[in-house]
Short mmCIF file of C-alpha atoms in Angstrom, two decimals:
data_model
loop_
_atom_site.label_atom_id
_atom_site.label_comp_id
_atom_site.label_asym_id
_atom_site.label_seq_id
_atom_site.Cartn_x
_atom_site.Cartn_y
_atom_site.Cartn_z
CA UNK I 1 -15.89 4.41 -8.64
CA UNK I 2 -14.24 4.92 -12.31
CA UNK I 3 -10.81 3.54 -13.12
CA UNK I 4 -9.51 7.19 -13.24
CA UNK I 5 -10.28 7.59 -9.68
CA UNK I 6 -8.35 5.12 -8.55
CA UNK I 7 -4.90 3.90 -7.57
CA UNK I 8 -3.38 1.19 -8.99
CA UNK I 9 -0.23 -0.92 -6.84
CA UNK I 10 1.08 -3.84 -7.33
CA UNK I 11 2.98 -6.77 -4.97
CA UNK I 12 1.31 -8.77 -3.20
CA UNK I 13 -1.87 -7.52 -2.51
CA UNK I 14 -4.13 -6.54 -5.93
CA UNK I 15 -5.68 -3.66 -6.70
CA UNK I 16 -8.18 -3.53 -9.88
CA UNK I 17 -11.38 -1.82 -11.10
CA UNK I 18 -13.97 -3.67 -12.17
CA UNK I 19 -17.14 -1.94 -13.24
CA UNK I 20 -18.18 0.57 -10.30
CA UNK I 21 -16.08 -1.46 -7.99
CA UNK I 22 -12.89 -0.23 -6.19
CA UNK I 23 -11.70 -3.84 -5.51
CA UNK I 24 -8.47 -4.60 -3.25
CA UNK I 25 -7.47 -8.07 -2.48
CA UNK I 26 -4.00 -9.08 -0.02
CA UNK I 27 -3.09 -12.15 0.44
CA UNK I 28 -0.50 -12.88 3.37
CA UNK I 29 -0.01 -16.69 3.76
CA UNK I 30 -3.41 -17.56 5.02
CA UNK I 31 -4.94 -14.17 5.62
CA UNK I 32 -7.14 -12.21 3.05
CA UNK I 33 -7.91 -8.86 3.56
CA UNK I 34 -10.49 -8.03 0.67
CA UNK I 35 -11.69 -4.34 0.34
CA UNK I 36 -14.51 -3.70 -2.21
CA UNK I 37 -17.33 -0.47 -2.90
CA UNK I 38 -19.16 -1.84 -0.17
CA UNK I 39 -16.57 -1.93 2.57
CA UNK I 40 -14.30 -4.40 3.30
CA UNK I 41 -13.88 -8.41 4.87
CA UNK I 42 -10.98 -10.14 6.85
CA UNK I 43 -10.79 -14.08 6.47
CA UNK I 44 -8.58 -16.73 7.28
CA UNK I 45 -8.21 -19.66 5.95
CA UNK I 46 -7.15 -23.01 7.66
CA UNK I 47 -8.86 -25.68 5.98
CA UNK I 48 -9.20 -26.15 2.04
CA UNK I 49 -13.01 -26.16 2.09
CA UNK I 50 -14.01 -23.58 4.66
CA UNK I 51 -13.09 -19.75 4.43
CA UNK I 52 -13.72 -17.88 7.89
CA UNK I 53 -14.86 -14.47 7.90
CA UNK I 54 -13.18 -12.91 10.69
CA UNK I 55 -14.23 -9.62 10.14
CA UNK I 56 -16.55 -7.23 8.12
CA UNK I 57 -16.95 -3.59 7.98
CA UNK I 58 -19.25 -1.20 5.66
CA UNK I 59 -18.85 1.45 7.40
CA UNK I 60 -15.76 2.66 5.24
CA UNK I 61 -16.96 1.97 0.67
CA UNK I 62 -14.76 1.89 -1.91
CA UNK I 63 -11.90 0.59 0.14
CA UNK I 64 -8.77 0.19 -2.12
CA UNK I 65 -6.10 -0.61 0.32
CA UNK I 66 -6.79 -2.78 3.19
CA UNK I 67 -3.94 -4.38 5.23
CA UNK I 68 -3.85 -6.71 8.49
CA UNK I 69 -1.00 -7.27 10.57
CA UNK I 70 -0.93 -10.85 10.37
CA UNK I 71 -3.21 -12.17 12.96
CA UNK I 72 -3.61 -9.07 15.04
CA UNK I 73 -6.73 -6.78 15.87
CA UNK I 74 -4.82 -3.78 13.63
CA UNK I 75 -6.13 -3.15 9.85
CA UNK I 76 -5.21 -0.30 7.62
CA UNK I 77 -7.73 1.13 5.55
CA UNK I 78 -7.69 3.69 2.67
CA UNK I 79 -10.97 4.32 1.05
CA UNK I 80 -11.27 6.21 -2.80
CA UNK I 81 -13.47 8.79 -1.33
CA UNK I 82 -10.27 10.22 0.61
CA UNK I 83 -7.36 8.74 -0.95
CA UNK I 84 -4.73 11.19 0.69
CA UNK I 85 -5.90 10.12 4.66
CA UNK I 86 -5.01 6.57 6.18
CA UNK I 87 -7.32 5.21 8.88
CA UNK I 88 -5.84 2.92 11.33
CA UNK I 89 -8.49 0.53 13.09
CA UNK I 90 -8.88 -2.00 16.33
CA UNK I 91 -11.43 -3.97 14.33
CA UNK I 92 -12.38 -6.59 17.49
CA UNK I 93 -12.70 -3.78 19.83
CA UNK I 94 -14.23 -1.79 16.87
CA UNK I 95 -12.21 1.90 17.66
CA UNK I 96 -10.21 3.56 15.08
CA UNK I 97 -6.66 4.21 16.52
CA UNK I 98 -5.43 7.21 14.84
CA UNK I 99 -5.69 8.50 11.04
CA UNK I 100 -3.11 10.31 9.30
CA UNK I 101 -3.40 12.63 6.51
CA UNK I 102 -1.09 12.82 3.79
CA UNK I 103 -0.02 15.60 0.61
CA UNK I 104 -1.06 13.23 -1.91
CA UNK I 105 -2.60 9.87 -2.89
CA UNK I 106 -1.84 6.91 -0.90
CA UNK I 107 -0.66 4.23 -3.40
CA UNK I 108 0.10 1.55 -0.84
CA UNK I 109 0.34 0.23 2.51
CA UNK I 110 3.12 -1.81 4.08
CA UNK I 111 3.37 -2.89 7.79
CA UNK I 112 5.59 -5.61 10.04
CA UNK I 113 5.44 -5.58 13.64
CA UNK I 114 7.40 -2.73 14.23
CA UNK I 115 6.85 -0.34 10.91
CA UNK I 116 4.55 0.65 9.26
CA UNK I 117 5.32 2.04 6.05
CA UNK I 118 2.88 4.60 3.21
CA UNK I 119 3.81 4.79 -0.15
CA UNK I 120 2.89 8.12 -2.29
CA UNK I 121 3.63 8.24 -5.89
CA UNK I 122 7.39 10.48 -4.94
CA UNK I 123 7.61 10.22 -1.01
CA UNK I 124 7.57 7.43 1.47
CA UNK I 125 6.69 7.73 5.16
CA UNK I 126 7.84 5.19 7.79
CA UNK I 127 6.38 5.31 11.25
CA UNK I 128 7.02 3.27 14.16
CA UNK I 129 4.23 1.06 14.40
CA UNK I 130 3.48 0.85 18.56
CA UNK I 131 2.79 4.73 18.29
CA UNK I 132 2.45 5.27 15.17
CA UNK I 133 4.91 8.65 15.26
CA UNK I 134 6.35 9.46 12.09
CA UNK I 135 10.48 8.27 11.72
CA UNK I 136 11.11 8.91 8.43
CA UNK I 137 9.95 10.76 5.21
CA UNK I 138 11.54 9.66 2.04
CA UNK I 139 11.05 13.18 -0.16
CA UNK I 140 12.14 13.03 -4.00
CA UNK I 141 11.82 9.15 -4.43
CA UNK I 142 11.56 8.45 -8.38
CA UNK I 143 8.02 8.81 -9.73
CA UNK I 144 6.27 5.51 -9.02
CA UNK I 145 2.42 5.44 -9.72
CA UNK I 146 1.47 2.05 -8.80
CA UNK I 147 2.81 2.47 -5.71
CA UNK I 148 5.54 -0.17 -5.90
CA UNK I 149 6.89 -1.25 -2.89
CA UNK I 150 7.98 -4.93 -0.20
CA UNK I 151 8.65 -4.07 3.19
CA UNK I 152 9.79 -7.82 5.03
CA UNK I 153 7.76 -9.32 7.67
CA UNK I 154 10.56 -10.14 9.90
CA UNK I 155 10.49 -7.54 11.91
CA UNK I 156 14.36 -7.97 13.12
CA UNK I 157 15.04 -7.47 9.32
CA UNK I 158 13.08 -4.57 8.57
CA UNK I 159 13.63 -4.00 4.97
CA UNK I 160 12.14 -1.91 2.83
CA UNK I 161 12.74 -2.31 -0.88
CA UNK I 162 11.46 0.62 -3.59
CA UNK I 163 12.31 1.60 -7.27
CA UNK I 164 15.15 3.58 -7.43
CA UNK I 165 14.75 4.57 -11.02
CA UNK I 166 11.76 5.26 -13.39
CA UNK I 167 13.34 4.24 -16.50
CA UNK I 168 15.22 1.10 -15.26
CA UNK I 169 14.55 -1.68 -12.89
CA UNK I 170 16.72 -0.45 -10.28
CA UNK I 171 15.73 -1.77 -6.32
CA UNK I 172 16.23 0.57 -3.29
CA UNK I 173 17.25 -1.54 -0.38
CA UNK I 174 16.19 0.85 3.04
CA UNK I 175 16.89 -0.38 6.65
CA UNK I 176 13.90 0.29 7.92
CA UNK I 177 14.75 -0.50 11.48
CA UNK I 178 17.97 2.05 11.16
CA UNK I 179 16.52 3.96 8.75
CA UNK I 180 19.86 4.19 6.36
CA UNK I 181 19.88 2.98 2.69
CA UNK I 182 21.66 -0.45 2.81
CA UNK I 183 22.26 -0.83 -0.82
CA UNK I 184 21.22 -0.44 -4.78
CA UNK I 185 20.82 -3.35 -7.04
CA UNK I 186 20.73 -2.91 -11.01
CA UNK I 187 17.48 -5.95 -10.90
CA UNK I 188 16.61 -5.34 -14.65
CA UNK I 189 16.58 -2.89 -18.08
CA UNK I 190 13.21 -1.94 -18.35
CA UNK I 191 11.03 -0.74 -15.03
CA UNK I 192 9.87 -2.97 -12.22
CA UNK I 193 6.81 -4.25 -11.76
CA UNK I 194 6.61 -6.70 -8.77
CA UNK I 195 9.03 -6.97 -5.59
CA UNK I 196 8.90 -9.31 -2.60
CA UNK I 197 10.65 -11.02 0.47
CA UNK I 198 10.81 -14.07 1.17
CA UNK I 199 9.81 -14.67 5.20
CA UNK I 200 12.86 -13.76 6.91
CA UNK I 201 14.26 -10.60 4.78
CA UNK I 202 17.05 -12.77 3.30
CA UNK I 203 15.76 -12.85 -0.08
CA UNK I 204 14.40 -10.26 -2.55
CA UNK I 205 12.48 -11.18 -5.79
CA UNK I 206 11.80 -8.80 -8.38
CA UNK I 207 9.92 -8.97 -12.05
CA UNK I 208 10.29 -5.99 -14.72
CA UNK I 209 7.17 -4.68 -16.64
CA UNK I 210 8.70 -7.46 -19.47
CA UNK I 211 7.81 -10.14 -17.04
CA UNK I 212 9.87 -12.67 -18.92
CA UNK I 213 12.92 -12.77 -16.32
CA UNK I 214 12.14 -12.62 -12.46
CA UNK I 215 15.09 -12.81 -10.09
CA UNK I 216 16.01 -13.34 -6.73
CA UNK I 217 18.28 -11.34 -4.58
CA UNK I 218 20.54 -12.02 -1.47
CA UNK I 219 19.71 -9.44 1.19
CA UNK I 220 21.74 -7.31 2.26
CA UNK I 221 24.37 -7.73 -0.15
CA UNK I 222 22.27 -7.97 -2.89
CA UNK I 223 23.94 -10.27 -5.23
CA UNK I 224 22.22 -12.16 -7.69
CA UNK I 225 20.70 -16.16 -6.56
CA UNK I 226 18.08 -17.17 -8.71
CA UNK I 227 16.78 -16.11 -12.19
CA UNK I 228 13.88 -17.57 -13.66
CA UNK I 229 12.05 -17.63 -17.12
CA UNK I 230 8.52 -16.93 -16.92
CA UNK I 231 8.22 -17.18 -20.60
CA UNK I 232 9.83 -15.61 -23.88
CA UNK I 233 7.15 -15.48 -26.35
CA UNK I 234 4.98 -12.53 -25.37
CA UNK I 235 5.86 -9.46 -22.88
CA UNK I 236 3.57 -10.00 -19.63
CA UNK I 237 2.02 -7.43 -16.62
CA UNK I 238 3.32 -9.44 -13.65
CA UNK I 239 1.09 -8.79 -11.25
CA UNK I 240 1.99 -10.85 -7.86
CA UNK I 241 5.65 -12.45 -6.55
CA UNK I 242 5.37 -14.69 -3.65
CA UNK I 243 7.78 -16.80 -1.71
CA UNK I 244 6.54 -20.19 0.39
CA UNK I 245 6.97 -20.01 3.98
CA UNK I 246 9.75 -21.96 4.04
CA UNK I 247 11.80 -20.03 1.02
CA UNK I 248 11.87 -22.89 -1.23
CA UNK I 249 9.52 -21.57 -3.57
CA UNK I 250 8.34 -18.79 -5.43
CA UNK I 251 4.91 -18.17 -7.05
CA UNK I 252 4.36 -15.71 -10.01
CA UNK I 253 0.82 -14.42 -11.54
CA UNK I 254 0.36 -12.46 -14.45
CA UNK I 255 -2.20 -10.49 -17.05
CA UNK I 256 -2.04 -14.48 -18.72
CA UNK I 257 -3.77 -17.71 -17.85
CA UNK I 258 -0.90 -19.65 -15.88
CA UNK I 259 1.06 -19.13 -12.58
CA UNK I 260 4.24 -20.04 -11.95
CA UNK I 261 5.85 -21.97 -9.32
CA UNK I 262 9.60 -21.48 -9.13
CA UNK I 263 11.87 -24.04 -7.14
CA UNK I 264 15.15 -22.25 -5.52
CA UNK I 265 17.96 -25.45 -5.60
CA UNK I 266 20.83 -24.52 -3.69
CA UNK I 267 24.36 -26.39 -4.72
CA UNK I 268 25.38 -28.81 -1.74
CA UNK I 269 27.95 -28.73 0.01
CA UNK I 270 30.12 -31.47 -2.93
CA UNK I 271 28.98 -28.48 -5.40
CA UNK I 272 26.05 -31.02 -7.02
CA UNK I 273 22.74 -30.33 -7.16
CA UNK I 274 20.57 -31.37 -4.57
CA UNK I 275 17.82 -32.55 -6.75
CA UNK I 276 19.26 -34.54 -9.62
CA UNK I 277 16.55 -33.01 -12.13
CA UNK I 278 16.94 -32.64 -15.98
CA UNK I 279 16.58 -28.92 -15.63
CA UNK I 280 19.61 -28.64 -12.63
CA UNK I 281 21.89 -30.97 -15.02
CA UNK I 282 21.24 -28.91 -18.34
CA UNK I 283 21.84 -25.67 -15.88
CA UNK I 284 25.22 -27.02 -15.30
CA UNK I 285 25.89 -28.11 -18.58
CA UNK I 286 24.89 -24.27 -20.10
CA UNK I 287 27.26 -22.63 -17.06
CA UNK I 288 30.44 -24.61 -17.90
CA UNK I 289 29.42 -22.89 -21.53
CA UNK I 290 28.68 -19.75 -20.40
CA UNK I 291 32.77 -18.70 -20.56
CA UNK I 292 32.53 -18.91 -24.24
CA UNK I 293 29.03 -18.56 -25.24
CA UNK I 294 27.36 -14.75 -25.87
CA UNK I 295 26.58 -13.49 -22.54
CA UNK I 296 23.10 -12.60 -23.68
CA UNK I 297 22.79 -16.25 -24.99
CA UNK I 298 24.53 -17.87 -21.78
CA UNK I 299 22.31 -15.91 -19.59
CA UNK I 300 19.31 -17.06 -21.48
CA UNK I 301 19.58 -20.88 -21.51
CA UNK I 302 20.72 -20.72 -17.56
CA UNK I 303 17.56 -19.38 -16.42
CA UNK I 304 15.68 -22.26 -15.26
CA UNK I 305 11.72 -23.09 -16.38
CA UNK I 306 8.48 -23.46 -13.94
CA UNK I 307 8.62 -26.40 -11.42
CA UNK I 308 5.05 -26.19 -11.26
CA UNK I 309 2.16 -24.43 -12.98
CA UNK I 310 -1.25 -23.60 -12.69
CA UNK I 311 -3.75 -23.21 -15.80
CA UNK I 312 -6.46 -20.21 -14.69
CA UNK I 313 -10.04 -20.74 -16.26
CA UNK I 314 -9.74 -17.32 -17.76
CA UNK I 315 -6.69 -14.66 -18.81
CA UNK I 316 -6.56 -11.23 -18.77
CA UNK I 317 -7.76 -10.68 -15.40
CA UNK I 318 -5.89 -9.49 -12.36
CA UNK I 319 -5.01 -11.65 -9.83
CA UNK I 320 -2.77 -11.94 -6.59
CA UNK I 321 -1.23 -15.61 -5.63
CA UNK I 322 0.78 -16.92 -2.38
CA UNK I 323 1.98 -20.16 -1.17
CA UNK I 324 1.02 -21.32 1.98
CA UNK I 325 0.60 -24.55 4.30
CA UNK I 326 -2.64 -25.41 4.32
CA UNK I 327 -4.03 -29.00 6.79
CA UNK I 328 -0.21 -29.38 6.92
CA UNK I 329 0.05 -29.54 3.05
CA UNK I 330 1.17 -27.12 0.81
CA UNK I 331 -1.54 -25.44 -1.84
CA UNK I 332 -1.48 -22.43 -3.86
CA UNK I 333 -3.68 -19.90 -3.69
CA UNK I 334 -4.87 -17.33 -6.31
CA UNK I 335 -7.68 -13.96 -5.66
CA UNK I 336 -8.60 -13.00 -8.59
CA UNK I 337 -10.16 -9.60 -9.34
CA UNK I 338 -14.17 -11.17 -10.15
CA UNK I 339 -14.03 -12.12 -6.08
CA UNK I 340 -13.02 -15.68 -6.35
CA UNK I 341 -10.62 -17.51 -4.29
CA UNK I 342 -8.90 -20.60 -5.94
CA UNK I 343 -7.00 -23.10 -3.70
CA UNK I 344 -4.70 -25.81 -5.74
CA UNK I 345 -2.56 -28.78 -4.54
CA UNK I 346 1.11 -28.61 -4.77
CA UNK I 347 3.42 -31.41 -5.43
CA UNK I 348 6.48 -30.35 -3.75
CA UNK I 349 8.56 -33.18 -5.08
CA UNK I 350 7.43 -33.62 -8.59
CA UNK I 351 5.60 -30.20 -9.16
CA UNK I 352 4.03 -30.54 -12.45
CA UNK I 353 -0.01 -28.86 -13.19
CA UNK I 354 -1.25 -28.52 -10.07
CA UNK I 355 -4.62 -29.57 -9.34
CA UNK I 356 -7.81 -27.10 -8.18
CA UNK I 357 -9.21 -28.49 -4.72
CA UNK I 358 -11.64 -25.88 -4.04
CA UNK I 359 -13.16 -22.26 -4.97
CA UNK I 360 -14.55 -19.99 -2.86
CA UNK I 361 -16.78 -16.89 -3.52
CA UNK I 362 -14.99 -13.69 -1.84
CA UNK I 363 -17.33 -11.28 -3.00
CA UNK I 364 -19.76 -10.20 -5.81
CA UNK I 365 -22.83 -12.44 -6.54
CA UNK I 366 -22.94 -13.31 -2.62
CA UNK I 367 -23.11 -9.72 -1.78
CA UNK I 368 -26.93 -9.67 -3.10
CA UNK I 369 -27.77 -12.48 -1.31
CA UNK I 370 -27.42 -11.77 2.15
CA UNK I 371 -25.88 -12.86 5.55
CA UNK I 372 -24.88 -16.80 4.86
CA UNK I 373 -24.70 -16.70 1.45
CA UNK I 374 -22.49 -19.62 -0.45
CA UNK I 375 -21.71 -20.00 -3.88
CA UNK I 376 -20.36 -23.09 -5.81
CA UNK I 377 -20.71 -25.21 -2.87
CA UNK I 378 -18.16 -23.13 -0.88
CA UNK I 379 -18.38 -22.19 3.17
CA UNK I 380 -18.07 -19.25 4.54
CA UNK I 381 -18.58 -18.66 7.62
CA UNK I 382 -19.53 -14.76 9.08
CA UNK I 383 -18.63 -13.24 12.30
CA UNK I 384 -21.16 -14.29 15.20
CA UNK I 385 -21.93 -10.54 15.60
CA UNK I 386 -21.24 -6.92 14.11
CA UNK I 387 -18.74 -4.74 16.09
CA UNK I 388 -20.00 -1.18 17.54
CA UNK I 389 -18.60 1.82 15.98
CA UNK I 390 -15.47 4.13 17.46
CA UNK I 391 -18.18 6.49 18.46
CA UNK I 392 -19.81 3.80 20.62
CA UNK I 393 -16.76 2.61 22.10
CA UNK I 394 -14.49 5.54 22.40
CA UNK I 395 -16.02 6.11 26.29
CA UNK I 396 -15.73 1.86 27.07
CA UNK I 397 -13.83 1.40 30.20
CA UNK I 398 -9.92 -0.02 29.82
CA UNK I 399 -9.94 -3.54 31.06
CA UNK I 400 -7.25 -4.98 33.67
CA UNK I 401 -3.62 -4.88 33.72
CA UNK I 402 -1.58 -7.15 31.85
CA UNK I 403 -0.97 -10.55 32.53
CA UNK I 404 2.32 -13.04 32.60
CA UNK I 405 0.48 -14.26 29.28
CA UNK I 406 -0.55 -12.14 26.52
CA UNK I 407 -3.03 -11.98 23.63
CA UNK I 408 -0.82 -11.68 20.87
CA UNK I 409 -0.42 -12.49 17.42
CA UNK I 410 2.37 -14.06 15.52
CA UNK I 411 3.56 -14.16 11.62
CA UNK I 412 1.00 -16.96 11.03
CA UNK I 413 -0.95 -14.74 8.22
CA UNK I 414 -3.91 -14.68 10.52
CA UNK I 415 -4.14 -18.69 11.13
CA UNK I 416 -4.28 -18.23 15.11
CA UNK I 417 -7.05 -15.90 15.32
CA UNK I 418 -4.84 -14.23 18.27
CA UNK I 419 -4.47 -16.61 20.32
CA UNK I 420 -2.47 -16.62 23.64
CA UNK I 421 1.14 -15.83 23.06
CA UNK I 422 3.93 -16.19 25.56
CA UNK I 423 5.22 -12.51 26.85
CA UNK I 424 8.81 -13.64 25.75
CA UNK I 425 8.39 -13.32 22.39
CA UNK I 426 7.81 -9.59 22.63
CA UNK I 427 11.10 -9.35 24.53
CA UNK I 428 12.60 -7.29 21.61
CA UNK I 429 9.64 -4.93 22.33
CA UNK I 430 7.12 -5.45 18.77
CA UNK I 431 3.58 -4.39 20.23
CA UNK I 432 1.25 -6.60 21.82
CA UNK I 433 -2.05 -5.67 19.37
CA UNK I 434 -4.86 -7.96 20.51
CA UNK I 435 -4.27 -7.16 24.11
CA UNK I 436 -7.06 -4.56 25.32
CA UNK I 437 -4.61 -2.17 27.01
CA UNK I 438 -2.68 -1.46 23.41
CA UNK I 439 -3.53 1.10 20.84
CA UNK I 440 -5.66 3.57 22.82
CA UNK I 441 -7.22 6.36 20.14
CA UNK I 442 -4.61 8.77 19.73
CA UNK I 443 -5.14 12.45 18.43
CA UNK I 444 -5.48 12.85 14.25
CA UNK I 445 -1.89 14.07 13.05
CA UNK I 446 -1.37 15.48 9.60
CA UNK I 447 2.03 14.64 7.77
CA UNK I 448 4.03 17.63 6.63
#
């Protein structure tokens, strides 16, 4: 596919052309969902030196939008050849759910365990995720191309956050779950370019197309945290925000060579700084100025620098980064739009250049090479066997009734591989999706 053909969107999951690829890479803690021309793969990654293929599919090319709910058996997939219809898949049982067919491009994808949320370039559609029913159409939304859009993966805090202006950085902040705007925050001058929550939907980061300033946002009130200096020398495409599982950290990649690591210090309780660091004691110093200094010059020295960074072989190129815990350390890890996965260390106490452990080879060279391929001394493992097709499975006989225990998934970005899952954590009724019984094919709908 040509560049004109298709659809750009940003956060964090990367969308780029390269050649006659359509190439789509999410990242979400340690799941990948990688679309390409050819299809697309599902991996998960637990251990620094070995990527697991959990899933791959060619019976869908040029997939530009591909999207797992965490470790469950649901993927969305959007494919270039019919941008405007969004297929909805049990990939282990192999069965398509449902599709839905929109009035214009899909530009992204969002999804938590209860919503699941489409993003055109002026309309928004949120559906309820165990039925997929439409809830909600958001008509007349300001023109947003790249499809701009965080939805948080706690599903008790479903919010959704979207521009709310084309000229300025303003952030839409939509209850999902209630479906009623919850409030408007004035994030930057210029347009945005990258939004995200942190794990819990307490905390909303945003970039503008500038990139020089990202902030970070207290949700629902939506007062300002955090706000960091990416740099000041050069305007920069921003092309991925991520927070760490824990919230402590948030990494930023760009159109340049390095990725930034952010650390969010909270005051303690005595009102000092919990870490005793040059940057919190200069911080200090420049806010007891800040009553007499220029605002714009007080609001520039307070914004504190990278705790860590990372130093990419090459700029220029697209990428997508996330933190995650990794053999119960913490690395960074950045897809970038050639196919290749980086994994680095991360010093959480000392931060600093972090160091590359390992690379792996998503897609690209191995693609000519067959089942098993590796490349720079990378493993990946494939799935022991190819799954049938909806047509060969539609007629399959359902399996038993549901036991006291079921196979479930939880927000562990795919590390589980669905394993079992007490029944108590579905009290508050999110869908069981690996279980057999769930997510029979349900009749094609067309949106309105």
């Amino acid at each position: 596919m040509q560049g004109e053909s298709c659809h750009r969107r940003g956060r964090n999951s990367n969308f780029t052309t390269t050649g006659d690829n359509c190439i789509s890479v999410c990242i979400s803690c340690r799941s990948l969902a990688v679309g390409t021309k050819t299809g697309y793969r599902l991996f998960s990654v637990t251990m620094v030196e070995k990527l697991d293929c959990i899933h791959e599919s060619a019976e869908t090319p040029d997939v530009y939008i591909v999207e797992r709910l965490f470790s469950s058996s649901l993927v969305v997939v959007v494919s270039a050849a019919m941008p405007r219809r969004m297929n909805v898949y049990h990939f282990k049982k192999g069965t398509e759910i449902c599709n839905y067919s929109y009035s214009n491009n899909i530009l992204a994808v969002r999804l938590n365990r209860q919503r699941l949320v489409v993003c055109l370039e002026e309309s928004i559609y949120i559906h309820n995720i165990k039925d997929m029913k439409l809830l909600k159409t958001l008509l007349n939304t300001p023109s947003n191309p790249s499809g701009l859009c965080a939805l948080s993966i706690n599903h008790s805090n479903s919010y959704l956050a979207y521009p709310g202006s084309a000229t300025i950085g303003e952030i839409v902040v939509y209850d999902a779950n209630n479906l009623s705007t919850v409030t408007m925050i004035p994030a930057h001058d210029s347009p945005l370019a990258a939004l995200t929550f942190n794990a819990s939907g307490t905390k909303l980061a945003s970039a503008s197309e500038r990139g020089t300033v990202i902030r970070v946002f207290s949700i629902p009130e939506g007062l300002r945290l955090f706000e960091f200096r990416r740099g000041m020398k050069r305007y920069v495409s921003i092309s991925s925000l991520s927070f760490s599982p824990d919230g402590q950290f948030l990494c930023a990649s760009s159109n340049t060579e390095t990725v930034h690591i952010f650390k969010l210090e909270q005051l303690g309780p005595s009102g000092e700084d919990e870490a005793a660091t040059w940057t919190a004691y200069m911080g200090k110093m420049f806010s007891a100025a800040s009553s007499y200094l220029p605002a714009q010059v007080s609001g520039m020295m307070s914004q504190d620098r990278a705790f860590a960074t990372v130093h990419l072989l090459a700029s220029g190129q697209r990428n997508v980064c996330t933190l995650a815990m990794i053999q119960k350390l913490p690395r960074l890890l950045v897809a970038s739009a050639d196919g290749q996965l980086f994994i680095y260390n991360v010093d959480p106490q000392d931060g600093g250049e972090c160091m590359l452990a390992h690379t792996h080879r998503l897609f690209g060279v191995d693609e000519g090479r067959g089942e098993g391929a590796e490349c720079d001394g990378s493993e990946v493992t494939r799935p022991p066997h190819t799954f049938p097709s909806y047509a060969a499975t539609v007629a399959l006989p359902a399996t038993g009734p549901v036991t006291a225990t079921l196979t479930g998934y939880s927000e562990d970005g795919g590390a589980k591989k669905g394993e079992i899952i007490p029944e108590h954590e579905f009290a508050a009724g999110p869908v069981c999706l690996d279980d057999e019984n769930e997510f029979p094919p349900v009749s094609i709908q067309k949106t309105k």
